[in-house]
Coordinates of C-alpha atoms in Angstrom, one line a residue:
M6 CA 0.0 0.0 0.0
A7 CA 1.2 3.5 -0.7
G8 CA 0.1 7.1 -1.2
S9 CA -3.1 8.3 0.5
L10 CA -3.9 4.8 1.8
G11 CA -0.6 4.5 3.7
F12 CA 1.7 1.5 3.9
E13 CA 1.7 -1.8 5.8
L14 CA 3.9 -1.9 8.9
D15 CA 6.3 -4.7 9.8
R16 CA 5.0 -6.2 13.0
S17 CA 8.4 -7.9 13.7
K18 CA 10.1 -4.5 13.9
H19 CA 7.5 -3.1 16.3
F20 CA 6.5 -0.3 13.9
D21 CA 9.9 1.4 14.2
E22 CA 9.3 3.0 10.8
I23 CA 6.9 5.5 12.5
W24 CA 8.6 6.0 15.9
R25 CA 8.8 9.7 16.9
T26 CA 10.4 11.3 19.9
S27 CA 8.0 12.9 22.5
P28 CA 8.7 16.6 22.9
G29 CA 8.6 16.5 26.7
E30 CA 10.3 13.4 28.1
G31 CA 12.2 12.4 25.0
D32 CA 10.6 8.9 24.9
N33 CA 10.0 7.0 21.6
I34 CA 6.3 7.2 20.9
V35 CA 3.9 5.8 18.2
G36 CA 0.7 7.5 17.0
V37 CA -2.4 5.4 17.2
V38 CA -5.8 5.7 15.4
G39 CA -8.8 4.6 17.4
F40 CA -12.1 4.0 15.5
G41 CA -14.3 1.8 17.8
S42 CA -14.0 1.4 21.5
L43 CA -10.9 3.6 21.5
L44 CA -13.1 6.5 20.6
S45 CA -13.6 6.6 24.4
E46 CA -10.7 8.1 26.2
K47 CA -11.6 6.1 29.2
S48 CA -11.3 2.9 27.2
A49 CA -8.0 4.0 25.8
R50 CA -6.6 4.7 29.2
S51 CA -7.8 1.3 30.5
T52 CA -6.2 -0.5 27.6
F53 CA -2.8 1.4 27.3
D54 CA -0.4 2.3 30.0
S55 CA 0.4 5.5 28.2
V56 CA -2.1 7.7 26.4
L57 CA -0.6 11.0 25.3
N58 CA -2.4 13.9 23.5
F59 CA -5.8 12.2 23.1
R60 CA -8.0 14.0 20.7
L61 CA -10.3 13.6 17.7
G62 CA -9.1 13.6 14.1
R63 CA -10.0 12.3 10.7
V64 CA -8.8 9.6 8.3
T65 CA -9.8 9.7 4.6
N66 CA -10.3 6.9 2.1
Y67 CA -11.3 4.4 4.8
R68 CA -14.6 3.2 6.3
R69 CA -15.4 1.1 9.3
I70 CA -16.7 -2.5 8.9
F71 CA -18.0 -5.2 11.3
S72 CA -16.6 -8.2 9.5
H73 CA -14.6 -10.5 11.8
V74 CA -15.1 -12.6 14.9
A75 CA -13.5 -11.4 18.1
P76 CA -12.5 -14.3 20.5
I77 CA -12.9 -12.0 23.5
F78 CA -16.6 -11.7 22.8
L79 CA -16.9 -15.5 23.0
E80 CA -14.7 -15.7 26.1
R81 CA -16.9 -13.1 27.8
G82 CA -20.1 -14.7 26.8
I83 CA -21.5 -11.7 24.9
A84 CA -21.4 -13.1 21.4
K85 CA -24.7 -14.5 20.0
R86 CA -23.6 -17.4 17.9
E87 CA -27.0 -18.5 16.9
T88 CA -27.6 -15.3 15.0
K89 CA -23.9 -14.7 14.1
E90 CA -24.0 -11.5 16.2
M91 CA -20.3 -11.7 17.2
A92 CA -18.5 -9.4 14.9
S93 CA -15.9 -6.8 16.0
L94 CA -14.8 -3.7 14.1
S95 CA -12.0 -2.9 11.7
V96 CA -11.5 -0.5 8.9
E97 CA -11.0 -1.2 5.2
E98 CA -10.1 0.8 2.1
G99 CA -13.0 2.9 0.9
T100 CA -13.3 5.6 -1.7
E101 CA -12.3 9.2 -1.8
A102 CA -15.8 10.0 -0.5
D103 CA -15.1 8.0 2.7
S104 CA -13.9 10.0 5.7
I105 CA -14.1 8.8 9.3
V106 CA -13.8 10.7 12.5
V107 CA -11.4 8.9 14.8
S108 CA -9.5 9.3 18.0
L109 CA -5.8 10.1 17.8
F110 CA -3.2 9.6 20.5
D111 CA 0.3 8.5 21.2
M112 CA 1.6 5.5 23.1
K113 CA 5.1 4.8 24.2
A114 CA 7.0 2.6 21.8
E115 CA 7.7 0.1 24.6
E116 CA 3.9 -0.8 24.5
V117 CA 3.9 -1.8 20.8
P118 CA 4.5 -5.6 21.5
A119 CA 1.5 -5.7 23.8
F120 CA -0.5 -3.8 21.3
I121 CA 0.4 -6.2 18.5
A122 CA -0.5 -9.2 20.7
R123 CA -3.9 -7.7 21.5
E124 CA -4.7 -6.9 17.9
E125 CA -2.9 -9.8 16.2
E126 CA -5.8 -10.6 13.7
Y127 CA -5.4 -7.2 11.9
R128 CA -3.0 -5.8 9.4
F129 CA -1.2 -2.8 10.7
V130 CA -1.1 0.2 8.4
A131 CA 0.7 3.6 8.8
V132 CA -1.6 6.4 7.7
Q133 CA -1.4 10.2 7.8
P134 CA -4.4 11.4 9.7
K135 CA -5.7 15.0 9.8
E136 CA -6.7 17.1 12.8
L137 CA -10.4 18.1 12.8
D138 CA -9.3 21.6 11.5
G139 CA -8.0 19.9 8.4
T140 CA -4.3 20.2 9.1
A141 CA -2.0 17.2 8.9
S142 CA -1.4 15.5 12.2
E143 CA 2.2 15.2 13.4
G144 CA 3.7 12.0 12.1
L145 CA 2.2 8.8 10.8
H146 CA -0.2 6.7 13.0
V147 CA -0.8 3.0 13.1
M148 CA -4.3 1.8 12.3
C149 CA -5.8 -1.7 12.6
V150 CA -7.0 -2.7 9.1
A151 CA -9.2 -5.6 7.9
S152 CA -7.2 -8.7 7.1
C153 CA -8.0 -12.4 6.3
D154 CA -7.6 -15.8 7.8
E155 CA -4.8 -16.7 5.4
D156 CA -2.7 -13.7 6.6
F157 CA -3.2 -14.7 10.2
I158 CA -2.1 -18.3 9.5
S159 CA 0.9 -16.9 7.5
N160 CA 1.9 -14.7 10.4
Y161 CA 1.3 -17.0 13.3
G162 CA 0.7 -20.5 12.0
K163 CA -2.3 -22.9 11.8
E164 CA -1.7 -24.1 15.4
R165 CA -2.2 -20.6 16.8
F166 CA -5.3 -20.1 14.6
M167 CA -6.8 -23.3 16.0
E168 CA -5.8 -22.4 19.5
R169 CA -7.5 -19.0 19.3
Y170 CA -10.6 -19.8 17.2
G171 CA -10.8 -23.6 16.7
R172 CA -11.8 -24.2 20.3
Y173 CA -14.9 -22.2 19.6
D174 CA -15.6 -24.1 16.3
I175 CA -14.9 -20.9 14.3
E176 CA -13.8 -22.0 10.8
R177 CA -13.7 -18.5 9.3
V178 CA -12.8 -15.4 11.2
W179 CA -13.2 -12.8 8.5
A180 CA -16.6 -13.3 6.8
D181 CA -19.4 -11.4 5.1
D182 CA -22.3 -13.0 6.9
L183 CA -21.6 -11.7 10.4
L184 CA -23.5 -9.1 12.4
P185 CA -22.1 -6.8 15.2
C186 CA -21.8 -8.1 18.7
P187 CA -24.7 -6.1 20.3
V188 CA -22.9 -5.2 23.6
Y189 CA -19.8 -4.1 21.7
L190 CA -21.8 -2.1 19.1
R191 CA -23.7 -0.3 21.9
H192 CA -20.4 0.5 23.6
C193 CA -18.9 2.0 20.4
V194 CA -22.0 4.1 19.6
L195 CA -22.1 5.5 23.2
A196 CA -18.4 6.3 23.0
A197 CA -18.8 8.1 19.7
E198 CA -21.9 10.0 21.0
K199 CA -19.9 11.2 24.1
M200 CA -17.3 12.7 21.7
G201 CA -19.8 15.0 20.0
S202 CA -22.0 15.1 17.0
A203 CA -19.3 15.0 14.4
C204 CA -17.9 11.8 15.8
H205 CA -21.3 10.3 16.5
D206 CA -22.6 11.0 12.9
S207 CA -19.4 9.6 11.4
F208 CA -19.8 6.4 13.3
L209 CA -23.4 5.9 12.3
D210 CA -23.0 6.8 8.6
Y211 CA -19.5 5.5 7.8
T212 CA -19.6 2.2 9.7
Y213 CA -21.1 -0.8 7.9
L214 CA -22.2 -4.3 8.4
A215 CA -20.2 -7.1 6.7
D216 CA -22.5 -6.8 3.7
R217 CA -20.8 -3.5 2.9
K218 CA -24.2 -1.9 2.2
T219 CA -26.0 -1.4 5.5
S220 CA -24.9 1.5 7.6
I221 CA -25.0 1.3 11.3
R222 CA -27.5 4.1 11.4
N223 CA -29.9 2.0 9.2
Y224 CA -29.2 -1.1 11.1
L225 CA -30.0 0.5 14.5
A226 CA -33.2 1.9 13.0
D227 CA -34.3 -1.7 12.5
R228 CA -32.7 -2.9 15.8
P229 CA -33.2 -0.1 18.3
E230 CA -33.3 -2.5 21.2
I231 CA -29.5 -2.9 20.9
L232 CA -29.0 0.6 22.4
T233 CA -31.3 -0.1 25.4
E234 CA -30.1 -3.6 26.3
L235 CA -27.5 -3.3 29.1
P236 CA -24.4 -5.4 29.2
P237 CA -24.0 -8.0 32.0
D238 CA -23.4 -6.4 35.4
H239 CA -19.7 -7.5 35.6
L240 CA -19.1 -5.9 32.2
A241 CA -21.1 -2.7 32.7
E242 CA -18.0 -0.6 33.3
R243 CA -16.0 -2.1 30.4
Y244 CA -18.8 -1.8 27.9
G245 CA -20.4 1.4 29.1
G246 CA -19.2 3.7 26.4

């Protein structure tokens, strides 16, 4: 990948292609694009040890897509297997008309291995985001982009694939017949809403089901109960937006 779509990062090198030096402490830092649960600063700070300069920005030529199974939803018992409501969120290449409001922040470079381990099913792409005022953000940022089962197996091996997904009888992780995990979708919508109307509208209108046709706004118009169904008590804080 090149140009406006960015380029794929080498996970074995811990993204050192895009390391920067923080102006204050002089640490090596890496910019991160958040597009789902990481729209919430609270979620970001509960996930990363270091969250620096958290703010909203924009990434063009990409759109959000619910198109892969997340093992964590199965482990936590919030996936609905019978209706295939167990998809998590990624982004994929769109058109020049696609532009998503995202969160931007920096993490310390020492956190990159843990980040890769948490997000191992994705491709990692370096993109040049913009601030909300249209100016270019400082440095390239890593973004988790849609991948495929074959790439996962190439990176980690069939044994790791079966260890992570086979025990749940998941044969395909990236698929076009999935629906969003309701608890997670509600969490993302609430997080986007808390960040203001621009972020909220972007999430509703530039996030799609795996069919690549149905926007989340239209999906929720048909499934409004998703926004009123509360997560299990022990996950209320984690998935509360």
